[in-house]
């Protein structure tokens, strides 16, 4: 029967279509990845189009290489789908067309949790990828991306999550709020390690989704009650700096998931907010507060048409505030006017992260 159909197709002169892989357009600051359950979408917020998609393994996440050469997917797979032998891998995707170009098998220990930006991190120069492990003992896996191989595991008892800065320095947070600061050498060996005491009250915990401010080499975190905490970085030393209360009795509090972003010049900080409710720190946001970084005061409130959970500023000639919901929609606001200009739908269930090559 199949031979008959092929011959009939040729007789009618129908050309059999050959599929080919398309290349993505040149990178711009308007291009973002949204990460959801089992999927990552590559989108252009200016044209409001999906440019590509990556299927991810169990609780998969991605890391973007500087310059857009590669996308690194951190994934877990089971031999029987939901059970059986577990394999953890780093899958390498070509940034030009999102095709698989390699795979690095790592120990099956990575921290399996709701997708977070800081369960894995790239070193500043882009050579090493570090992955958090919990077995339940905590450690980190070190991968050399240039040689495409697993190097070693470094124990980090009591400390989880990774906050990279400078060339090869990283911060991890302990359960008591203390910090572990370490660096690795050219071979991926532990080079330096120092501990620093907690710089915030455990009665007012911090959201773990801190924002790195490259121009001033510091991280900014916000507490559940709205206290901005600045962590100054200088080589192997870190120091908690000033704290500013942005809510100031207004009845509003921070909320959401990826709740902080800033403009490219780091003049303004954008924070997801809602009218305070007990145990509501993971609720979706009703508004975005624009905070002046010179005085840490709220100078504008942008009301949101729909609740969202994560934000990311995308800027070039125009500046957009991209607002992502765990329900899979993305609302796009003109940041200068504070008005919604468009939206994208069906970006995956549990969509929680917005990632940019430019941030």
mmCIF file of C-alpha atoms in Angstrom:
data_model
loop_
_atom_site.group_PDB
_atom_site.id
_atom_site.type_symbol
_atom_site.label_atom_id
_atom_site.label_comp_id
_atom_site.label_asym_id
_atom_site.label_seq_id
_atom_site.Cartn_x
_atom_site.Cartn_y
_atom_site.Cartn_z
ATOM 1 C CA UNK A 1 0.000 0.000 0.000
ATOM 2 C CA UNK A 2 2.800 2.459 0.890
ATOM 3 C CA UNK A 3 4.580 1.822 -2.442
ATOM 4 C CA UNK A 4 1.321 2.439 -4.294
ATOM 5 C CA UNK A 5 0.822 5.785 -2.513
ATOM 6 C CA UNK A 6 4.363 6.908 -3.264
ATOM 7 C CA UNK A 7 4.010 6.071 -6.954
ATOM 8 C CA UNK A 8 0.690 7.892 -7.174
ATOM 9 C CA UNK A 9 2.250 10.948 -5.499
ATOM 10 C CA UNK A 10 5.028 11.021 -8.085
ATOM 11 C CA UNK A 11 2.552 10.627 -10.939
ATOM 12 C CA UNK A 12 0.621 13.699 -9.825
ATOM 13 C CA UNK A 13 3.804 15.756 -9.646
ATOM 14 C CA UNK A 14 3.455 16.564 -5.961
ATOM 15 C CA UNK A 15 6.779 17.650 -4.477
ATOM 16 C CA UNK A 16 7.601 15.956 -1.173
ATOM 17 C CA UNK A 17 8.497 18.660 1.321
ATOM 18 C CA UNK A 18 11.862 18.516 3.075
ATOM 19 C CA UNK A 19 12.017 20.028 6.530
ATOM 20 C CA UNK A 20 14.930 22.166 7.604
ATOM 21 C CA UNK A 21 16.057 23.867 10.793
ATOM 22 C CA UNK A 22 15.636 27.628 10.790
ATOM 23 C CA UNK A 23 18.035 30.029 12.463
ATOM 24 C CA UNK A 24 16.856 32.486 15.073
ATOM 25 C CA UNK A 25 17.045 36.225 14.382
ATOM 26 C CA UNK A 26 19.986 38.212 15.807
ATOM 27 C CA UNK A 27 19.890 38.722 19.557
ATOM 28 C CA UNK A 28 18.249 41.839 20.962
ATOM 29 C CA UNK A 29 17.465 42.950 24.529
ATOM 30 C CA UNK A 30 13.784 42.346 23.734
ATOM 31 C CA UNK A 31 14.258 38.578 23.591
ATOM 32 C CA UNK A 32 13.542 36.545 26.723
ATOM 33 C CA UNK A 33 13.121 32.962 27.822
ATOM 34 C CA UNK A 34 10.119 32.037 29.937
ATOM 35 C CA UNK A 35 10.590 28.851 31.960
ATOM 36 C CA UNK A 36 7.596 26.709 32.937
ATOM 37 C CA UNK A 37 6.946 23.062 33.807
ATOM 38 C CA UNK A 38 8.850 20.953 31.237
ATOM 39 C CA UNK A 39 9.169 23.828 28.738
ATOM 40 C CA UNK A 40 11.136 26.973 28.005
ATOM 41 C CA UNK A 41 9.823 29.423 25.407
ATOM 42 C CA UNK A 42 12.083 31.885 23.571
ATOM 43 C CA UNK A 43 10.053 35.004 22.869
ATOM 44 C CA UNK A 44 10.349 38.507 21.442
ATOM 45 C CA UNK A 45 8.356 40.910 23.591
ATOM 46 C CA UNK A 46 8.448 43.740 21.055
ATOM 47 C CA UNK A 47 6.854 41.695 18.273
ATOM 48 C CA UNK A 48 4.977 39.541 20.828
ATOM 49 C CA UNK A 49 6.000 36.353 19.042
ATOM 50 C CA UNK A 50 7.296 32.958 20.141
ATOM 51 C CA UNK A 51 10.611 32.362 18.360
ATOM 52 C CA UNK A 52 11.357 28.873 19.640
ATOM 53 C CA UNK A 53 10.818 26.309 22.387
ATOM 54 C CA UNK A 54 12.849 23.789 24.373
ATOM 55 C CA UNK A 55 11.346 20.691 25.996
ATOM 56 C CA UNK A 56 12.761 20.103 29.470
ATOM 57 C CA UNK A 57 13.102 17.059 31.686
ATOM 58 C CA UNK A 58 11.711 16.655 35.192
ATOM 59 C CA UNK A 59 11.855 20.005 37.034
ATOM 60 C CA UNK A 60 14.154 21.228 34.277
ATOM 61 C CA UNK A 61 15.702 24.673 34.264
ATOM 62 C CA UNK A 62 17.969 26.657 31.953
ATOM 63 C CA UNK A 63 21.043 28.867 32.147
ATOM 64 C CA UNK A 64 22.026 31.253 29.340
ATOM 65 C CA UNK A 65 25.619 31.656 28.175
ATOM 66 C CA UNK A 66 27.075 35.150 27.706
ATOM 67 C CA UNK A 67 26.545 36.358 24.156
ATOM 68 C CA UNK A 68 23.853 33.808 23.381
ATOM 69 C CA UNK A 69 26.100 31.019 22.084
ATOM 70 C CA UNK A 70 24.466 28.278 24.162
ATOM 71 C CA UNK A 71 21.467 27.459 26.305
ATOM 72 C CA UNK A 72 22.281 25.008 29.102
ATOM 73 C CA UNK A 73 19.349 22.896 30.297
ATOM 74 C CA UNK A 74 19.719 21.328 33.757
ATOM 75 C CA UNK A 75 17.459 18.275 33.750
ATOM 76 C CA UNK A 76 16.554 14.972 35.399
ATOM 77 C CA UNK A 77 15.159 11.844 33.731
ATOM 78 C CA UNK A 78 13.855 8.520 35.047
ATOM 79 C CA UNK A 79 14.195 5.264 33.110
ATOM 80 C CA UNK A 80 10.482 4.501 33.547
ATOM 81 C CA UNK A 81 9.226 8.041 33.096
ATOM 82 C CA UNK A 82 8.119 8.744 36.662
ATOM 83 C CA UNK A 83 10.264 6.093 38.363
ATOM 84 C CA UNK A 84 13.304 3.918 37.824
ATOM 85 C CA UNK A 85 16.954 4.834 37.496
ATOM 86 C CA UNK A 86 17.557 8.570 37.627
ATOM 87 C CA UNK A 87 19.928 10.392 35.290
ATOM 88 C CA UNK A 88 20.836 14.067 35.699
ATOM 89 C CA UNK A 89 22.274 15.889 32.699
ATOM 90 C CA UNK A 90 23.318 19.253 31.364
ATOM 91 C CA UNK A 91 21.971 19.463 27.804
ATOM 92 C CA UNK A 92 23.675 21.960 25.503
ATOM 93 C CA UNK A 93 21.532 23.767 22.936
ATOM 94 C CA UNK A 94 22.878 25.847 20.081
ATOM 95 C CA UNK A 95 21.770 29.416 20.723
ATOM 96 C CA UNK A 96 21.352 30.036 16.982
ATOM 97 C CA UNK A 97 18.662 27.409 16.357
ATOM 98 C CA UNK A 98 17.952 25.676 19.715
ATOM 99 C CA UNK A 99 19.155 22.289 18.448
ATOM 100 C CA UNK A 100 20.886 19.853 20.822
ATOM 101 C CA UNK A 101 24.672 19.884 20.378
ATOM 102 C CA UNK A 102 25.865 17.999 23.443
ATOM 103 C CA UNK A 103 25.150 16.465 26.818
ATOM 104 C CA UNK A 104 27.069 16.237 30.085
ATOM 105 C CA UNK A 105 26.027 13.597 32.613
ATOM 106 C CA UNK A 106 26.303 14.750 36.231
ATOM 107 C CA UNK A 107 25.692 12.965 39.555
ATOM 108 C CA UNK A 108 21.943 12.334 40.135
ATOM 109 C CA UNK A 109 21.843 14.629 43.136
ATOM 110 C CA UNK A 110 20.613 17.998 41.925
ATOM 111 C CA UNK A 111 18.180 19.964 44.087
ATOM 112 C CA UNK A 112 14.697 19.068 42.813
ATOM 113 C CA UNK A 113 12.282 21.864 43.671
ATOM 114 C CA UNK A 114 9.989 24.407 42.053
ATOM 115 C CA UNK A 115 12.055 26.176 39.393
ATOM 116 C CA UNK A 116 14.347 28.818 40.870
ATOM 117 C CA UNK A 117 16.996 30.889 39.176
ATOM 118 C CA UNK A 118 19.575 30.195 41.886
ATOM 119 C CA UNK A 119 19.591 26.395 42.016
ATOM 120 C CA UNK A 120 22.327 26.612 39.377
ATOM 121 C CA UNK A 121 24.712 29.368 38.310
ATOM 122 C CA UNK A 122 27.266 30.208 35.650
ATOM 123 C CA UNK A 123 30.674 31.605 36.568
ATOM 124 C CA UNK A 124 31.305 35.180 35.507
ATOM 125 C CA UNK A 125 33.504 34.289 32.545
ATOM 126 C CA UNK A 126 31.071 31.589 31.399
ATOM 127 C CA UNK A 127 33.359 28.576 31.768
ATOM 128 C CA UNK A 128 31.964 26.743 34.798
ATOM 129 C CA UNK A 129 28.404 25.744 35.601
ATOM 130 C CA UNK A 130 27.625 25.001 39.242
ATOM 131 C CA UNK A 131 24.556 23.021 40.289
ATOM 132 C CA UNK A 132 23.070 22.775 43.797
ATOM 133 C CA UNK A 133 22.650 19.276 45.228
ATOM 134 C CA UNK A 134 20.522 18.033 48.129
ATOM 135 C CA UNK A 135 20.613 14.326 48.986
ATOM 136 C CA UNK A 136 19.662 15.537 51.778
ATOM 137 C CA UNK A 137 23.284 16.604 52.381
ATOM 138 C CA UNK A 138 23.997 19.816 50.495
ATOM 139 C CA UNK A 139 26.821 20.174 47.976
ATOM 140 C CA UNK A 140 27.546 21.618 44.548
ATOM 141 C CA UNK A 141 28.405 19.924 41.268
ATOM 142 C CA UNK A 142 31.108 21.665 39.205
ATOM 143 C CA UNK A 143 30.958 21.288 35.409
ATOM 144 C CA UNK A 144 33.567 22.534 32.925
ATOM 145 C CA UNK A 145 31.570 23.754 29.928
ATOM 146 C CA UNK A 146 34.640 24.226 27.729
ATOM 147 C CA UNK A 147 35.724 20.604 28.175
ATOM 148 C CA UNK A 148 32.098 19.495 28.474
ATOM 149 C CA UNK A 149 32.645 17.259 31.476
ATOM 150 C CA UNK A 150 31.766 16.851 35.137
ATOM 151 C CA UNK A 151 34.733 17.821 37.309
ATOM 152 C CA UNK A 152 33.887 17.289 40.953
ATOM 153 C CA UNK A 153 31.483 17.674 43.838
ATOM 154 C CA UNK A 154 32.186 20.172 46.632
ATOM 155 C CA UNK A 155 30.424 19.686 50.006
ATOM 156 C CA UNK A 156 28.608 22.777 51.336
ATOM 157 C CA UNK A 157 26.983 21.475 54.540
ATOM 158 C CA UNK A 158 24.075 23.657 55.615
ATOM 159 C CA UNK A 159 24.220 26.005 52.611
ATOM 160 C CA UNK A 160 22.102 26.082 49.438
ATOM 161 C CA UNK A 161 21.362 28.289 46.398
ATOM 162 C CA UNK A 162 24.008 30.049 44.326
ATOM 163 C CA UNK A 163 24.546 33.780 43.800
ATOM 164 C CA UNK A 164 27.440 34.371 41.365
ATOM 165 C CA UNK A 165 29.532 37.523 41.154
ATOM 166 C CA UNK A 166 32.829 38.676 39.658
ATOM 167 C CA UNK A 167 34.816 36.044 37.734
ATOM 168 C CA UNK A 168 34.436 32.867 39.797
ATOM 169 C CA UNK A 169 32.957 33.847 43.144
ATOM 170 C CA UNK A 170 29.706 32.574 44.599
ATOM 171 C CA UNK A 171 27.528 33.133 47.660
ATOM 172 C CA UNK A 172 25.336 30.526 49.345
ATOM 173 C CA UNK A 173 22.784 31.042 52.129
ATOM 174 C CA UNK A 174 22.570 29.005 55.330
ATOM 175 C CA UNK A 175 19.438 28.077 57.244
ATOM 176 C CA UNK A 176 20.385 30.576 59.987
ATOM 177 C CA UNK A 177 20.835 33.397 57.468
ATOM 178 C CA UNK A 178 24.630 33.207 57.458
ATOM 179 C CA UNK A 179 26.520 33.328 54.164
ATOM 180 C CA UNK A 180 29.140 31.048 52.642
ATOM 181 C CA UNK A 181 31.366 32.861 50.136
ATOM 182 C CA UNK A 182 33.740 30.816 47.988
ATOM 183 C CA UNK A 183 35.681 30.873 44.744
ATOM 184 C CA UNK A 184 37.034 28.206 42.390
ATOM 185 C CA UNK A 185 40.313 28.071 40.477
ATOM 186 C CA UNK A 186 41.133 27.275 36.835
ATOM 187 C CA UNK A 187 40.597 23.554 37.449
ATOM 188 C CA UNK A 188 37.299 23.986 39.260
ATOM 189 C CA UNK A 189 38.822 23.256 42.671
ATOM 190 C CA UNK A 190 37.666 25.117 45.756
ATOM 191 C CA UNK A 191 40.057 28.062 46.092
ATOM 192 C CA UNK A 192 38.768 30.177 48.987
ATOM 193 C CA UNK A 193 35.936 29.780 51.466
ATOM 194 C CA UNK A 194 34.711 32.195 54.146
ATOM 195 C CA UNK A 195 31.615 32.415 56.295
ATOM 196 C CA UNK A 196 29.815 35.602 57.274
ATOM 197 C CA UNK A 197 27.114 36.044 59.942
ATOM 198 C CA UNK A 198 23.490 36.747 59.125
ATOM 199 C CA UNK A 199 22.774 40.368 58.316
ATOM 200 C CA UNK A 200 18.992 40.306 58.631
ATOM 201 C CA UNK A 201 16.393 39.284 61.210
ATOM 202 C CA UNK A 202 14.980 35.773 60.950
ATOM 203 C CA UNK A 203 11.695 37.297 62.154
ATOM 204 C CA UNK A 204 11.541 39.099 58.807
ATOM 205 C CA UNK A 205 13.024 36.628 56.291
ATOM 206 C CA UNK A 206 14.285 37.564 52.851
ATOM 207 C CA UNK A 207 12.889 36.437 49.531
ATOM 208 C CA UNK A 208 15.658 34.244 48.109
ATOM 209 C CA UNK A 209 15.225 35.762 44.633
ATOM 210 C CA UNK A 210 17.881 38.443 45.001
ATOM 211 C CA UNK A 211 18.890 40.760 42.158
ATOM 212 C CA UNK A 212 22.512 41.339 41.163
ATOM 213 C CA UNK A 213 23.396 44.980 40.437
ATOM 214 C CA UNK A 214 26.413 44.764 38.162
ATOM 215 C CA UNK A 215 27.339 48.451 38.121
ATOM 216 C CA UNK A 216 27.699 48.662 41.903
ATOM 217 C CA UNK A 217 28.690 44.998 42.449
ATOM 218 C CA UNK A 218 26.032 44.249 45.018
ATOM 219 C CA UNK A 219 22.979 42.093 45.546
ATOM 220 C CA UNK A 220 19.685 43.529 46.668
ATOM 221 C CA UNK A 221 17.163 41.395 48.543
ATOM 222 C CA UNK A 222 13.782 42.331 49.936
ATOM 223 C CA UNK A 223 12.175 40.997 53.088
ATOM 224 C CA UNK A 224 8.626 39.742 53.542
ATOM 225 C CA UNK A 225 7.669 43.014 55.238
ATOM 226 C CA UNK A 226 9.239 45.247 52.583
ATOM 227 C CA UNK A 227 12.733 45.971 53.889
ATOM 228 C CA UNK A 228 15.351 46.391 51.151
ATOM 229 C CA UNK A 229 18.665 44.759 52.109
ATOM 230 C CA UNK A 230 21.856 45.557 50.173
ATOM 231 C CA UNK A 231 24.790 43.137 50.177
ATOM 232 C CA UNK A 232 28.017 44.824 49.086
ATOM 233 C CA UNK A 233 30.585 42.581 47.366
ATOM 234 C CA UNK A 234 34.327 43.087 47.122
ATOM 235 C CA UNK A 235 36.542 40.131 46.314
ATOM 236 C CA UNK A 236 36.211 37.404 48.953
ATOM 237 C CA UNK A 237 34.511 39.781 51.405
ATOM 238 C CA UNK A 238 30.831 40.674 51.587
ATOM 239 C CA UNK A 239 29.097 43.116 53.886
ATOM 240 C CA UNK A 240 25.463 43.849 54.576
ATOM 241 C CA UNK A 241 24.840 47.537 54.053
ATOM 242 C CA UNK A 242 21.925 49.886 54.439
ATOM 243 C CA UNK A 243 18.339 48.758 54.877
ATOM 244 C CA UNK A 244 15.350 50.731 53.667
ATOM 245 C CA UNK A 245 11.667 50.185 54.433
ATOM 246 C CA UNK A 246 9.781 50.790 51.203
ATOM 247 C CA UNK A 247 6.313 49.977 52.558
ATOM 248 C CA UNK A 248 6.441 52.473 55.463
ATOM 249 C CA UNK A 249 3.106 51.501 56.954
ATOM 250 C CA UNK A 250 1.268 51.644 53.628
ATOM 251 C CA UNK A 251 -0.314 48.224 54.089
ATOM 252 C CA UNK A 252 1.452 46.904 50.981
ATOM 253 C CA UNK A 253 4.023 44.112 50.935
ATOM 254 C CA UNK A 254 6.246 42.376 48.372
ATOM 255 C CA UNK A 255 4.997 39.165 46.813
ATOM 256 C CA UNK A 256 5.394 36.781 43.922
ATOM 257 C CA UNK A 257 8.328 34.729 42.676
ATOM 258 C CA UNK A 258 10.907 36.570 40.540
ATOM 259 C CA UNK A 259 9.786 39.796 42.134
ATOM 260 C CA UNK A 260 12.701 42.194 41.473
ATOM 261 C CA UNK A 261 14.061 43.805 38.318
ATOM 262 C CA UNK A 262 15.802 47.039 37.355
ATOM 263 C CA UNK A 263 16.465 49.211 34.324
ATOM 264 C CA UNK A 264 19.815 48.803 32.481
ATOM 265 C CA UNK A 265 21.296 51.873 34.183
ATOM 266 C CA UNK A 266 20.191 50.546 37.591
ATOM 267 C CA UNK A 267 18.524 53.846 38.438
ATOM 268 C CA UNK A 268 15.150 52.333 39.279
ATOM 269 C CA UNK A 269 14.175 49.118 41.023
ATOM 270 C CA UNK A 270 10.875 47.404 40.189
ATOM 271 C CA UNK A 271 9.125 45.313 42.839
ATOM 272 C CA UNK A 272 5.989 43.166 42.743
ATOM 273 C CA UNK A 273 3.567 44.233 45.483
ATOM 274 C CA UNK A 274 0.136 43.413 46.898
ATOM 275 C CA UNK A 275 -2.066 44.568 49.732
ATOM 276 C CA UNK A 276 -0.600 42.782 52.710
ATOM 277 C CA UNK A 277 -2.108 39.556 53.917
ATOM 278 C CA UNK A 278 -0.765 37.095 56.437
ATOM 279 C CA UNK A 279 1.278 34.306 54.823
ATOM 280 C CA UNK A 280 0.763 35.927 51.443
ATOM 281 C CA UNK A 281 4.340 36.373 50.280
ATOM 282 C CA UNK A 282 3.860 33.956 47.348
ATOM 283 C CA UNK A 283 0.576 35.476 46.219
ATOM 284 C CA UNK A 284 0.393 36.986 42.745
ATOM 285 C CA UNK A 285 0.963 40.733 42.543
ATOM 286 C CA UNK A 286 -1.565 43.510 42.014
ATOM 287 C CA UNK A 287 0.954 46.247 41.237
ATOM 288 C CA UNK A 288 4.581 47.060 40.511
ATOM 289 C CA UNK A 289 6.344 49.699 42.568
ATOM 290 C CA UNK A 290 9.061 51.791 40.932
ATOM 291 C CA UNK A 291 11.682 52.637 43.554
ATOM 292 C CA UNK A 292 14.307 55.347 43.052
ATOM 293 C CA UNK A 293 17.693 53.774 43.805
ATOM 294 C CA UNK A 294 19.161 57.066 45.005
ATOM 295 C CA UNK A 295 16.810 57.360 47.981
ATOM 296 C CA UNK A 296 14.970 53.996 48.005
ATOM 297 C CA UNK A 297 11.584 55.746 47.867
ATOM 298 C CA UNK A 298 8.625 54.626 45.791
ATOM 299 C CA UNK A 299 8.060 57.241 43.110
ATOM 300 C CA UNK A 300 5.408 55.477 41.042
ATOM 301 C CA UNK A 301 2.913 52.623 41.238
ATOM 302 C CA UNK A 302 1.975 50.699 38.100
ATOM 303 C CA UNK A 303 -1.379 48.967 38.499
ATOM 304 C CA UNK A 304 -1.564 45.574 36.810
ATOM 305 C CA UNK A 305 -4.550 44.508 34.721
ATOM 306 C CA UNK A 306 -4.036 40.860 35.726
ATOM 307 C CA UNK A 307 -2.193 39.229 38.639
ATOM 308 C CA UNK A 308 1.412 38.218 37.857
ATOM 309 C CA UNK A 309 4.239 36.401 39.629
ATOM 310 C CA UNK A 310 7.502 37.423 37.933
ATOM 311 C CA UNK A 311 8.911 40.499 36.200
ATOM 312 C CA UNK A 312 11.793 41.429 33.918
ATOM 313 C CA UNK A 313 12.680 44.753 32.304
ATOM 314 C CA UNK A 314 13.594 44.576 28.590
ATOM 315 C CA UNK A 315 15.125 47.774 27.241
ATOM 316 C CA UNK A 316 16.737 49.222 24.139
ATOM 317 C CA UNK A 317 15.159 52.167 22.286
ATOM 318 C CA UNK A 318 11.978 51.453 24.219
ATOM 319 C CA UNK A 319 11.660 49.989 27.693
ATOM 320 C CA UNK A 320 9.150 47.262 28.479
ATOM 321 C CA UNK A 321 8.092 45.753 31.770
ATOM 322 C CA UNK A 322 7.406 42.064 31.162
ATOM 323 C CA UNK A 323 5.017 40.518 33.682
ATOM 324 C CA UNK A 324 4.658 36.723 33.779
ATOM 325 C CA UNK A 325 1.907 34.703 35.456
ATOM 326 C CA UNK A 326 2.191 31.132 36.706
ATOM 327 C CA UNK A 327 -0.955 30.539 34.617
ATOM 328 C CA UNK A 328 1.120 30.987 31.466
ATOM 329 C CA UNK A 329 0.349 34.492 30.239
ATOM 330 C CA UNK A 330 2.750 37.397 29.793
ATOM 331 C CA UNK A 331 1.537 40.988 29.961
ATOM 332 C CA UNK A 332 3.780 43.648 28.428
ATOM 333 C CA UNK A 333 3.768 47.241 29.682
ATOM 334 C CA UNK A 334 5.291 50.372 28.214
ATOM 335 C CA UNK A 335 7.433 51.322 31.195
ATOM 336 C CA UNK A 336 7.564 55.015 30.370
ATOM 337 C CA UNK A 337 3.778 55.338 30.237
ATOM 338 C CA UNK A 338 2.950 52.572 32.704
ATOM 339 C CA UNK A 339 0.290 51.178 30.373
ATOM 340 C CA UNK A 340 -0.250 47.692 29.018
ATOM 341 C CA UNK A 341 0.502 47.411 25.291
ATOM 342 C CA UNK A 342 0.067 43.705 24.652
ATOM 343 C CA UNK A 343 0.086 40.169 25.970
ATOM 344 C CA UNK A 344 1.094 36.633 25.075
ATOM 345 C CA UNK A 345 -0.785 33.512 26.109
ATOM 346 C CA UNK A 346 -0.139 29.789 26.593
ATOM 347 C CA UNK A 347 3.490 29.980 27.715
ATOM 348 C CA UNK A 348 3.170 26.879 29.868
ATOM 349 C CA UNK A 349 1.686 25.908 33.214
ATOM 350 C CA UNK A 350 3.707 26.980 36.205
ATOM 351 C CA UNK A 351 5.577 29.665 34.238
ATOM 352 C CA UNK A 352 7.746 31.333 36.870
ATOM 353 C CA UNK A 353 11.041 32.553 35.396
ATOM 354 C CA UNK A 354 11.985 35.254 32.902
ATOM 355 C CA UNK A 355 15.592 35.062 31.692
ATOM 356 C CA UNK A 356 17.538 37.347 29.387
ATOM 357 C CA UNK A 357 20.933 37.072 27.708
ATOM 358 C CA UNK A 358 21.368 40.762 28.536
ATOM 359 C CA UNK A 359 20.874 40.548 32.313
#
